[in-house]
Amino acid sequence: MALIHLLMMGRIVSASVLHDITKNNASLDNVLAVDVLTTSPNGRVSGWVNQPTYRGTWDIIWTCLVTIFICTYTLLCLNVPAPSDSLFITIRRRVMWMILAIIGPEIVLTYAAGQWSRARHSVSAFHSSGFNNWTMRMAFFADMGGFVLETSDCDPFPVNAKQLHWLVVNNHIDYPDIKNEEIWDKSKQDRLARAITSFQIGYLIIQCIGRAAQHLTITALELNALAIVVCSLMSAFAWLHKPSDVRTPIRIATQVNITAITGVTSWRNTPLDFIDENGPGWSMNVQPFMGMPVIPPDRPIRRIPNDRFPMNPYGWQEYCVCFATLLFTGLHVLGWNFSFPSALERTLWRVSSLLLFCVTATFWILETIASWKRLGRWTWIYLRLIDRKRLPEYEKARIERRSQQETRGPTELPLPWEFWTIFPVAVLYGVARLYLLVEAFLELRALDGTAFINVEWTDFLPHI
């Protein structure tokens, strides 16, 4: 709305504010903020002019959406695309992952944590074999499809860190002569974009803290944005050493035929499936299990999928992922006493946020049960309590079994009952999460008045 300048004793008042007062028949007691700008007789303003004491609906929407966009765009680290992937396919894949990072950022965090865990295992394996200059950055680069093996009797295919370690240790290829700086040079991380992202994220977090400290309304959209940002930051931490937006891999040629390496072993994804199958994952296992479209049928695969599940995490990494996902869902519960337009919406928000938190907690309980079964921890506990004499023999067999690769078909999950148990829980989670996203925008039609008041940052400065 255009400003109508009311030249009354050199004062200019926003006509939109005056219009809202008269339209709603409000008294001055109902006015939360009126900005007055004093001018000289010639209509000029001298000196510094402060920002208005209130913000508009568009300011709220713009700040949240821009923060979410640049956060999910700049912090996302995807694997190396296939040589045949066009620019359209690459952009579409990135957009789909950005959407997933908005709808379910804790899912992206889980994938990132799994990659982080495998990179740590790779560093440990290389170091134990005497290759002490193998770093986390190299491990991430290998697991994202950064090394492609070329043989005379097979099409080129990417090898992950575990497969690369086996090839090097068994003298099928030489240890890659590459430095950390060369790998990082392939990364297209823009430091300026990262700096802008950090500033925008910091602004949103400080803004929410300031509003809470001054008892000003935080909107549901801001709370959603805050939860997404916090979860994305944890994903960025897991990907701290992973190169970003690498387009071309490093090719490793060997004179040894692939049949001499693998023998007559059958394979599904690459000839090195007997070492590691690059799974299980959503596109490799779950989609075939559900009869959904899968990755291109060309074999060996041309790229390593981004959606490999984190199998059998252990130690503090497992607890960090659990804590991070519970923190993300728990932030929505903070909106328990928010001032929603109607009592029904407040009740639905409470139910959905609580459901989101409970579903996540239930998922971790079920996943821990399944993970402990895969790792043999339940048997270990039983032997520890009942039959300690068999414990040393069992621990030795468990270590040997963990070092071997379990062979499974492309349509099999590690534990089918695990999928059918988690699937209804995931559907329930999706419904609750969808409502929280929709309500974040529905609330904007009738916000509490203090949602438009800006934080008085000067109140946080010490006064003399």
Short mmCIF file of C-alpha atoms in Angstrom, two decimals:
data_model
loop_
_atom_site.label_atom_id
_atom_site.label_comp_id
_atom_site.label_asym_id
_atom_site.label_seq_id
_atom_site.Cartn_x
_atom_site.Cartn_y
_atom_site.Cartn_z
CA MET A 1 0.00 0.00 0.00
CA ALA A 2 1.36 3.38 -0.91
CA LEU A 3 2.28 5.73 1.92
CA ILE A 4 0.02 8.72 2.43
CA HIS A 5 2.16 11.41 3.93
CA LEU A 6 0.36 13.24 6.66
CA LEU A 7 2.21 16.51 7.04
CA MET A 8 1.14 17.32 10.54
CA MET A 9 3.88 19.18 12.45
CA GLY A 10 6.47 17.52 10.25
CA ARG A 11 5.39 13.92 11.01
CA ILE A 12 4.90 11.11 8.50
CA VAL A 13 2.81 8.13 9.60
CA SER A 14 2.34 4.92 7.64
CA ALA A 15 -1.17 5.01 6.16
CA SER A 16 -1.39 1.20 6.33
CA VAL A 17 -1.19 1.38 10.13
CA LEU A 18 -3.85 4.11 10.35
CA HIS A 19 -6.05 2.18 7.93
CA ASP A 20 -5.86 -0.99 10.02
CA ILE A 21 -6.78 0.94 13.16
CA THR A 22 -9.87 2.53 11.63
CA LYS A 23 -10.88 -0.64 9.76
CA ASN A 24 -10.91 -2.80 12.87
CA ASN A 25 -12.39 -0.06 15.09
CA ALA A 26 -9.44 -0.50 17.40
CA SER A 27 -8.56 1.90 20.16
CA LEU A 28 -5.04 3.08 20.78
CA ASP A 29 -4.75 0.45 23.51
CA ASN A 30 -4.88 -2.24 20.79
CA VAL A 31 -2.09 -0.69 18.74
CA LEU A 32 1.13 -2.68 19.12
CA ALA A 33 3.41 -0.58 16.91
CA VAL A 34 3.14 2.70 15.05
CA ASP A 35 6.28 4.05 13.37
CA VAL A 36 6.61 7.82 13.10
CA LEU A 37 9.16 9.50 10.88
CA THR A 38 9.93 13.17 11.57
CA THR A 39 10.97 15.42 8.68
CA SER A 40 12.26 18.94 8.36
CA PRO A 41 10.08 21.67 6.75
CA ASN A 42 11.64 20.91 3.35
CA GLY A 43 10.60 17.24 3.60
CA ARG A 44 14.07 15.79 4.21
CA VAL A 45 15.17 13.44 6.96
CA SER A 46 18.52 14.12 8.62
CA GLY A 47 20.65 11.49 10.37
CA TRP A 48 20.28 7.74 10.90
CA VAL A 49 16.82 6.16 10.51
CA ASN A 50 16.11 2.93 12.42
CA GLN A 51 14.21 -0.04 11.05
CA PRO A 52 10.46 -0.24 11.75
CA THR A 53 9.50 -1.80 15.05
CA TYR A 54 7.30 -4.36 13.34
CA ARG A 55 7.61 -6.81 10.48
CA GLY A 56 5.16 -8.02 7.87
CA THR A 57 3.88 -11.47 6.93
CA TRP A 58 6.08 -11.49 3.86
CA ASP A 59 9.14 -10.81 6.01
CA ILE A 60 8.40 -13.95 8.03
CA ILE A 61 7.80 -16.10 4.95
CA TRP A 62 10.81 -14.76 3.05
CA THR A 63 13.26 -15.22 5.93
CA CYS A 64 12.15 -18.80 6.59
CA LEU A 65 11.97 -19.97 2.97
CA VAL A 66 15.28 -18.38 1.96
CA THR A 67 17.02 -19.88 5.00
CA ILE A 68 15.59 -23.34 4.28
CA PHE A 69 16.51 -23.13 0.58
CA ILE A 70 20.11 -22.01 0.94
CA CYS A 71 20.61 -24.38 3.86
CA THR A 72 19.41 -27.48 1.99
CA TYR A 73 21.15 -26.42 -1.23
CA THR A 74 24.62 -25.54 0.02
CA LEU A 75 24.94 -28.19 2.74
CA LEU A 76 23.85 -31.11 0.53
CA CYS A 77 26.69 -33.40 -0.63
CA LEU A 78 25.63 -35.98 -3.22
CA ASN A 79 27.68 -38.77 -4.78
CA VAL A 80 29.40 -38.62 -8.15
CA PRO A 81 26.81 -38.91 -10.97
CA ALA A 82 27.00 -41.56 -13.68
CA PRO A 83 28.85 -40.62 -16.90
CA SER A 84 25.58 -40.79 -18.83
CA ASP A 85 23.66 -38.53 -16.42
CA SER A 86 22.58 -35.34 -18.14
CA LEU A 87 22.46 -31.91 -16.50
CA PHE A 88 18.69 -32.28 -16.17
CA ILE A 89 19.02 -35.61 -14.35
CA THR A 90 21.65 -34.18 -12.02
CA ILE A 91 19.54 -31.13 -11.19
CA ARG A 92 16.40 -33.25 -10.74
CA ARG A 93 18.24 -35.57 -8.35
CA ARG A 94 19.47 -32.61 -6.32
CA VAL A 95 16.00 -31.06 -6.17
CA MET A 96 14.51 -34.35 -4.99
CA TRP A 97 17.10 -34.57 -2.20
CA MET A 98 16.43 -30.96 -1.25
CA ILE A 99 12.72 -31.78 -0.95
CA LEU A 100 13.59 -34.80 1.20
CA ALA A 101 15.82 -32.56 3.34
CA ILE A 102 12.79 -30.33 3.97
CA ILE A 103 10.15 -33.01 4.51
CA GLY A 104 12.39 -35.40 6.45
CA PRO A 105 15.77 -33.83 7.27
CA GLU A 106 16.49 -36.53 9.82
CA ILE A 107 16.36 -39.09 6.98
CA VAL A 108 19.13 -37.22 5.16
CA LEU A 109 21.01 -37.01 8.46
CA THR A 110 20.75 -40.79 8.86
CA TYR A 111 22.23 -41.35 5.40
CA ALA A 112 24.99 -38.82 6.10
CA ALA A 113 25.80 -40.48 9.41
CA GLY A 114 26.01 -43.85 7.68
CA GLN A 115 28.51 -42.45 5.17
CA TRP A 116 30.48 -40.92 8.02
CA SER A 117 30.56 -44.27 9.83
CA ARG A 118 31.77 -46.16 6.74
CA ALA A 119 34.46 -43.53 6.14
CA ARG A 120 35.75 -44.02 9.69
CA HIS A 121 35.83 -47.79 9.18
CA SER A 122 37.75 -47.29 5.94
CA VAL A 123 40.37 -45.10 7.60
CA SER A 124 40.80 -47.69 10.33
CA ALA A 125 41.18 -50.51 7.77
CA PHE A 126 43.74 -48.66 5.63
CA HIS A 127 45.76 -47.60 8.66
CA SER A 128 45.85 -51.15 9.99
CA SER A 129 47.23 -52.22 6.59
CA GLY A 130 50.05 -49.69 6.78
CA PHE A 131 48.57 -46.90 4.62
CA ASN A 132 48.62 -44.18 7.24
CA ASN A 133 48.12 -41.30 4.81
CA TRP A 134 44.58 -42.49 3.98
CA THR A 135 42.23 -39.82 5.34
CA MET A 136 38.53 -39.27 5.95
CA ARG A 137 38.39 -37.10 2.85
CA MET A 138 39.81 -39.92 0.72
CA ALA A 139 37.40 -42.40 2.29
CA PHE A 140 34.41 -40.17 1.55
CA PHE A 141 35.68 -39.62 -2.00
CA ALA A 142 35.90 -43.38 -2.58
CA ASP A 143 32.48 -44.12 -1.09
CA MET A 144 30.85 -41.45 -3.25
CA GLY A 145 32.10 -43.11 -6.43
CA GLY A 146 35.26 -41.04 -6.84
CA PHE A 147 37.36 -44.00 -8.03
CA VAL A 148 36.39 -45.97 -11.16
CA LEU A 149 38.05 -49.30 -11.94
CA GLU A 150 38.92 -50.03 -15.56
CA THR A 151 39.74 -53.58 -16.71
CA SER A 152 40.09 -55.10 -20.14
CA ASP A 153 37.20 -57.55 -19.81
CA CYS A 154 34.55 -55.45 -18.05
CA ASP A 155 32.89 -52.07 -18.35
CA PRO A 156 34.24 -49.43 -15.94
CA PHE A 157 32.47 -49.28 -12.58
CA PRO A 158 32.93 -47.30 -9.33
CA VAL A 159 34.62 -48.96 -6.37
CA ASN A 160 33.90 -47.89 -2.82
CA ALA A 161 36.46 -47.59 -0.03
CA LYS A 162 36.06 -51.16 1.21
CA GLN A 163 36.45 -52.61 -2.29
CA LEU A 164 39.43 -50.35 -2.96
CA HIS A 165 41.10 -51.49 0.24
CA TRP A 166 40.69 -55.15 -0.75
CA LEU A 167 42.12 -54.53 -4.22
CA VAL A 168 45.14 -52.70 -2.81
CA VAL A 169 45.86 -55.21 -0.03
CA ASN A 170 45.64 -58.12 -2.48
CA ASN A 171 47.97 -56.36 -4.96
CA HIS A 172 45.44 -56.16 -7.77
CA ILE A 173 46.00 -52.39 -8.05
CA ASP A 174 48.51 -49.91 -6.68
CA TYR A 175 47.62 -47.64 -3.80
CA PRO A 176 46.11 -44.47 -5.34
CA ASP A 177 48.79 -41.80 -5.62
CA ILE A 178 46.61 -38.85 -4.69
CA LYS A 179 46.72 -36.16 -2.06
CA ASN A 180 44.05 -34.55 0.08
CA GLU A 181 44.49 -31.27 -1.76
CA GLU A 182 43.84 -32.88 -5.14
CA ILE A 183 40.58 -34.38 -3.93
CA TRP A 184 39.45 -31.15 -2.30
CA ASP A 185 40.30 -29.33 -5.53
CA LYS A 186 37.57 -31.39 -7.21
CA SER A 187 35.06 -30.15 -4.66
CA LYS A 188 32.93 -27.24 -5.83
CA GLN A 189 32.10 -25.88 -2.41
CA ASP A 190 31.68 -22.14 -2.66
CA ARG A 191 33.10 -20.50 0.44
CA LEU A 192 31.07 -17.35 -0.15
CA ALA A 193 27.86 -19.39 -0.40
CA ARG A 194 28.80 -21.22 2.80
CA ALA A 195 29.49 -17.92 4.54
CA ILE A 196 26.10 -16.54 3.46
CA THR A 197 24.43 -19.76 4.59
CA SER A 198 26.14 -19.59 7.98
CA PHE A 199 25.06 -15.97 8.39
CA GLN A 200 21.45 -16.71 7.45
CA ILE A 201 21.30 -19.74 9.72
CA GLY A 202 22.83 -17.80 12.59
CA TYR A 203 20.34 -14.98 12.06
CA LEU A 204 17.36 -17.36 12.25
CA ILE A 205 18.65 -19.08 15.39
CA ILE A 206 19.46 -15.80 17.16
CA GLN A 207 16.13 -14.34 16.05
CA CYS A 208 14.21 -17.23 17.61
CA ILE A 209 16.25 -17.03 20.82
CA GLY A 210 15.70 -13.26 21.03
CA ARG A 211 11.96 -13.59 20.45
CA ALA A 212 11.69 -16.24 23.14
CA ALA A 213 13.68 -14.10 25.58
CA GLN A 214 11.38 -11.09 25.02
CA HIS A 215 8.22 -13.23 25.08
CA LEU A 216 7.37 -12.46 21.46
CA THR A 217 5.44 -14.96 19.37
CA ILE A 218 7.49 -17.42 17.31
CA THR A 219 5.47 -18.64 14.35
CA ALA A 220 5.07 -22.30 13.45
CA LEU A 221 6.86 -21.61 10.17
CA GLU A 222 9.88 -20.25 12.04
CA LEU A 223 9.86 -23.28 14.34
CA ASN A 224 9.76 -25.60 11.31
CA ALA A 225 12.62 -23.70 9.69
CA LEU A 226 14.63 -23.84 12.92
CA ALA A 227 14.18 -27.62 13.18
CA ILE A 228 15.21 -28.14 9.55
CA VAL A 229 18.24 -25.89 9.97
CA VAL A 230 19.43 -27.63 13.15
CA CYS A 231 19.10 -31.07 11.54
CA SER A 232 20.83 -29.88 8.35
CA LEU A 233 23.73 -28.50 10.38
CA MET A 234 24.23 -31.93 11.92
CA SER A 235 24.19 -33.48 8.43
CA ALA A 236 26.79 -30.91 7.36
CA PHE A 237 28.94 -31.95 10.32
CA ALA A 238 28.75 -35.60 9.23
CA TRP A 239 29.71 -34.50 5.71
CA LEU A 240 32.46 -32.18 6.92
CA HIS A 241 35.17 -34.10 5.01
CA LYS A 242 33.04 -35.07 1.99
CA PRO A 243 33.76 -33.24 -1.28
CA SER A 244 30.76 -31.49 -2.80
CA ASP A 245 29.38 -31.60 -6.33
CA VAL A 246 32.17 -33.72 -7.83
CA ARG A 247 31.36 -34.50 -11.48
CA THR A 248 34.33 -36.53 -12.75
CA PRO A 249 35.93 -39.50 -10.95
CA ILE A 250 39.53 -40.66 -10.91
CA ARG A 251 40.08 -43.68 -13.15
CA ILE A 252 42.19 -46.60 -11.95
CA ALA A 253 43.41 -48.96 -14.66
CA THR A 254 44.65 -52.47 -14.01
CA GLN A 255 46.13 -55.09 -16.32
CA VAL A 256 44.52 -57.86 -14.28
CA ASN A 257 41.31 -59.23 -15.74
CA ILE A 258 38.23 -58.96 -13.58
CA THR A 259 37.69 -62.73 -13.87
CA ALA A 260 41.15 -63.26 -12.39
CA ILE A 261 40.14 -61.06 -9.46
CA THR A 262 36.67 -62.43 -8.77
CA GLY A 263 36.90 -65.93 -10.20
CA VAL A 264 33.51 -67.39 -11.05
CA THR A 265 31.67 -65.55 -8.28
CA SER A 266 28.22 -64.37 -9.37
CA TRP A 267 27.35 -60.73 -8.85
CA ARG A 268 24.35 -58.38 -9.07
CA ASN A 269 25.65 -54.80 -8.95
CA THR A 270 29.39 -54.96 -9.61
CA PRO A 271 31.90 -57.82 -9.92
CA LEU A 272 33.16 -56.86 -6.45
CA ASP A 273 29.87 -57.61 -4.70
CA PHE A 274 31.59 -60.37 -2.77
CA ILE A 275 33.57 -57.63 -0.99
CA ASP A 276 30.80 -55.06 -0.57
CA GLU A 277 27.51 -54.74 -2.44
CA ASN A 278 26.95 -50.99 -1.95
CA GLY A 279 23.82 -51.78 -0.01
CA PRO A 280 21.33 -52.34 1.35
CA GLY A 281 19.64 -49.11 0.37
CA TRP A 282 16.39 -47.58 -0.79
CA SER A 283 17.01 -47.90 -4.54
CA MET A 284 18.98 -51.14 -4.31
CA ASN A 285 16.69 -53.08 -1.98
CA VAL A 286 13.52 -51.34 -0.83
CA GLN A 287 12.27 -50.22 -4.26
CA PRO A 288 12.61 -53.70 -5.81
CA PHE A 289 11.01 -55.14 -2.68
CA MET A 290 8.00 -52.84 -3.17
CA GLY A 291 7.82 -53.33 -6.94
CA MET A 292 8.69 -49.68 -7.60
CA PRO A 293 10.94 -48.31 -10.38
CA VAL A 294 14.60 -48.81 -9.59
CA ILE A 295 17.95 -47.46 -10.68
CA PRO A 296 18.97 -48.03 -14.34
CA PRO A 297 19.27 -51.75 -15.14
CA ASP A 298 22.77 -51.41 -16.65
CA ARG A 299 25.29 -53.61 -14.90
CA PRO A 300 27.79 -53.06 -13.51
CA ILE A 301 26.28 -49.96 -11.95
CA ARG A 302 27.69 -46.64 -13.16
CA ARG A 303 27.32 -44.71 -9.91
CA ILE A 304 27.02 -45.43 -6.20
CA PRO A 305 23.53 -44.48 -4.95
CA ASN A 306 23.14 -41.82 -2.26
CA ASP A 307 20.56 -43.77 -0.27
CA ARG A 308 22.55 -46.58 1.28
CA PHE A 309 21.30 -47.39 4.76
CA PRO A 310 23.68 -47.05 7.72
CA MET A 311 24.10 -50.68 8.71
CA ASN A 312 25.21 -51.60 12.20
CA PRO A 313 26.54 -48.29 13.52
CA TYR A 314 28.28 -48.55 16.84
CA GLY A 315 29.66 -46.40 19.62
CA TRP A 316 29.02 -42.70 20.04
CA GLN A 317 28.14 -42.27 16.35
CA GLU A 318 25.00 -44.35 16.87
CA TYR A 319 24.00 -42.30 19.91
CA CYS A 320 24.68 -39.01 18.10
CA VAL A 321 22.30 -39.90 15.27
CA CYS A 322 19.64 -40.99 17.73
CA PHE A 323 20.01 -37.76 19.71
CA ALA A 324 19.95 -35.58 16.57
CA THR A 325 16.75 -37.11 15.18
CA LEU A 326 15.03 -36.88 18.56
CA LEU A 327 16.15 -33.25 18.85
CA PHE A 328 14.64 -32.46 15.45
CA THR A 329 11.26 -33.94 16.36
CA GLY A 330 11.45 -32.55 19.89
CA LEU A 331 11.76 -28.98 18.59
CA HIS A 332 8.24 -29.26 17.19
CA VAL A 333 6.96 -30.12 20.67
CA LEU A 334 8.16 -26.68 21.78
CA GLY A 335 5.15 -25.30 19.92
CA TRP A 336 2.85 -26.98 22.45
CA ASN A 337 1.55 -23.67 23.84
CA PHE A 338 1.78 -21.62 20.66
CA SER A 339 -1.16 -19.31 19.94
CA PHE A 340 -2.85 -20.96 16.95
CA PRO A 341 -5.88 -19.45 15.17
CA SER A 342 -8.19 -22.11 16.63
CA ALA A 343 -8.27 -24.61 19.45
CA LEU A 344 -8.59 -27.46 16.93
CA GLU A 345 -5.36 -26.45 15.20
CA ARG A 346 -3.56 -26.24 18.53
CA THR A 347 -4.77 -29.73 19.43
CA LEU A 348 -3.76 -31.14 16.04
CA TRP A 349 -0.32 -29.56 16.37
CA ARG A 350 0.13 -31.07 19.81
CA VAL A 351 -0.97 -34.50 18.62
CA SER A 352 1.17 -34.36 15.47
CA SER A 353 4.32 -33.11 17.19
CA LEU A 354 3.97 -35.64 19.98
CA LEU A 355 3.28 -38.36 17.41
CA LEU A 356 6.37 -37.30 15.47
CA PHE A 357 8.54 -37.57 18.56
CA CYS A 358 7.03 -40.90 19.64
CA VAL A 359 7.30 -42.40 16.14
CA THR A 360 10.98 -41.43 15.98
CA ALA A 361 11.60 -42.93 19.41
CA THR A 362 9.72 -46.09 18.37
CA PHE A 363 11.77 -46.31 15.18
CA TRP A 364 15.00 -46.20 17.15
CA ILE A 365 13.75 -48.87 19.53
CA LEU A 366 12.84 -51.18 16.63
CA GLU A 367 16.01 -50.35 14.73
CA THR A 368 18.14 -50.97 17.82
CA ILE A 369 16.48 -54.36 18.31
CA ALA A 370 17.17 -55.28 14.67
CA SER A 371 20.70 -53.89 14.76
CA TRP A 372 21.53 -55.75 17.93
CA LYS A 373 20.23 -58.93 16.32
CA ARG A 374 22.46 -58.39 13.27
CA LEU A 375 25.44 -57.70 15.52
CA GLY A 376 24.65 -60.64 17.78
CA ARG A 377 24.39 -58.50 20.89
CA TRP A 378 21.30 -60.31 22.19
CA THR A 379 23.16 -63.63 22.06
CA TRP A 380 26.17 -61.98 23.71
CA ILE A 381 23.99 -60.72 26.58
CA TYR A 382 22.44 -64.17 26.97
CA LEU A 383 25.84 -65.87 27.11
CA ARG A 384 27.15 -63.17 29.45
CA LEU A 385 24.35 -63.86 31.92
CA ILE A 386 23.79 -67.60 31.46
CA ASP A 387 26.79 -69.35 29.87
CA ARG A 388 30.04 -67.37 30.17
CA LYS A 389 32.20 -70.34 29.15
CA ARG A 390 30.98 -70.10 25.55
CA LEU A 391 31.46 -66.32 25.40
CA PRO A 392 35.10 -66.22 24.11
CA GLU A 393 34.31 -68.69 21.33
CA TYR A 394 31.21 -66.73 20.35
CA GLU A 395 33.06 -63.39 20.28
CA LYS A 396 35.73 -64.85 17.99
CA ALA A 397 33.09 -66.23 15.61
CA ARG A 398 31.20 -62.92 15.64
CA ILE A 399 34.31 -60.96 14.65
CA GLU A 400 34.98 -63.37 11.77
CA ARG A 401 31.37 -63.18 10.63
CA ARG A 402 31.41 -59.36 10.71
CA SER A 403 34.47 -59.29 8.44
CA GLN A 404 32.67 -61.42 5.83
CA GLN A 405 30.13 -60.07 3.35
CA GLU A 406 26.63 -61.51 3.55
CA THR A 407 25.32 -62.34 0.07
CA ARG A 408 21.73 -61.39 -0.65
CA GLY A 409 19.65 -60.84 -3.77
CA PRO A 410 18.66 -57.37 -4.99
CA THR A 411 15.06 -57.68 -3.79
CA GLU A 412 15.90 -58.89 -0.29
CA LEU A 413 16.22 -56.72 2.78
CA PRO A 414 18.58 -57.66 5.58
CA LEU A 415 15.50 -58.41 7.70
CA PRO A 416 12.12 -58.44 5.88
CA TRP A 417 10.20 -58.27 9.15
CA GLU A 418 12.12 -55.10 9.92
CA PHE A 419 10.68 -53.44 6.82
CA TRP A 420 7.10 -54.49 7.50
CA THR A 421 7.39 -53.37 11.10
CA ILE A 422 8.82 -49.96 10.28
CA PHE A 423 6.64 -49.28 7.21
CA PRO A 424 3.37 -48.47 9.07
CA VAL A 425 5.37 -46.42 11.57
CA ALA A 426 6.87 -44.46 8.66
CA VAL A 427 3.41 -43.82 7.17
CA LEU A 428 2.19 -42.51 10.51
CA TYR A 429 5.24 -40.30 10.70
CA GLY A 430 4.61 -38.95 7.19
CA VAL A 431 1.04 -37.94 8.02
CA ALA A 432 2.11 -36.13 11.19
CA ARG A 433 5.00 -34.38 9.43
CA LEU A 434 2.75 -33.29 6.55
CA TYR A 435 0.32 -31.63 8.93
CA LEU A 436 3.09 -29.74 10.71
CA LEU A 437 4.29 -28.34 7.39
CA VAL A 438 0.79 -27.39 6.22
CA GLU A 439 -0.17 -25.81 9.54
CA ALA A 440 2.98 -23.67 9.42
CA PHE A 441 1.41 -21.79 6.50
CA LEU A 442 -2.22 -22.00 7.65
CA GLU A 443 -1.31 -20.22 10.89
CA LEU A 444 -0.23 -17.13 8.93
CA ARG A 445 -3.85 -16.22 8.20
CA ALA A 446 -4.41 -15.13 11.83
CA LEU A 447 -1.24 -14.67 13.83
CA ASP A 448 -0.86 -13.37 17.35
CA GLY A 449 -0.09 -9.65 17.20
CA THR A 450 3.29 -9.97 18.89
CA ALA A 451 4.47 -12.16 16.01
CA PHE A 452 4.92 -8.97 14.01
CA ILE A 453 6.91 -7.09 16.66
CA ASN A 454 10.65 -6.99 16.01
CA VAL A 455 13.14 -7.94 18.69
CA GLU A 456 14.56 -4.96 20.57
CA TRP A 457 18.21 -5.96 20.39
CA THR A 458 19.29 -2.95 22.42
CA ASP A 459 17.57 -4.50 25.44
CA PHE A 460 20.31 -7.16 25.50
CA LEU A 461 23.06 -4.56 25.75
CA PRO A 462 24.25 -3.55 29.24
CA HIS A 463 23.01 -0.12 30.25
CA ILE A 464 24.94 2.31 32.40
#
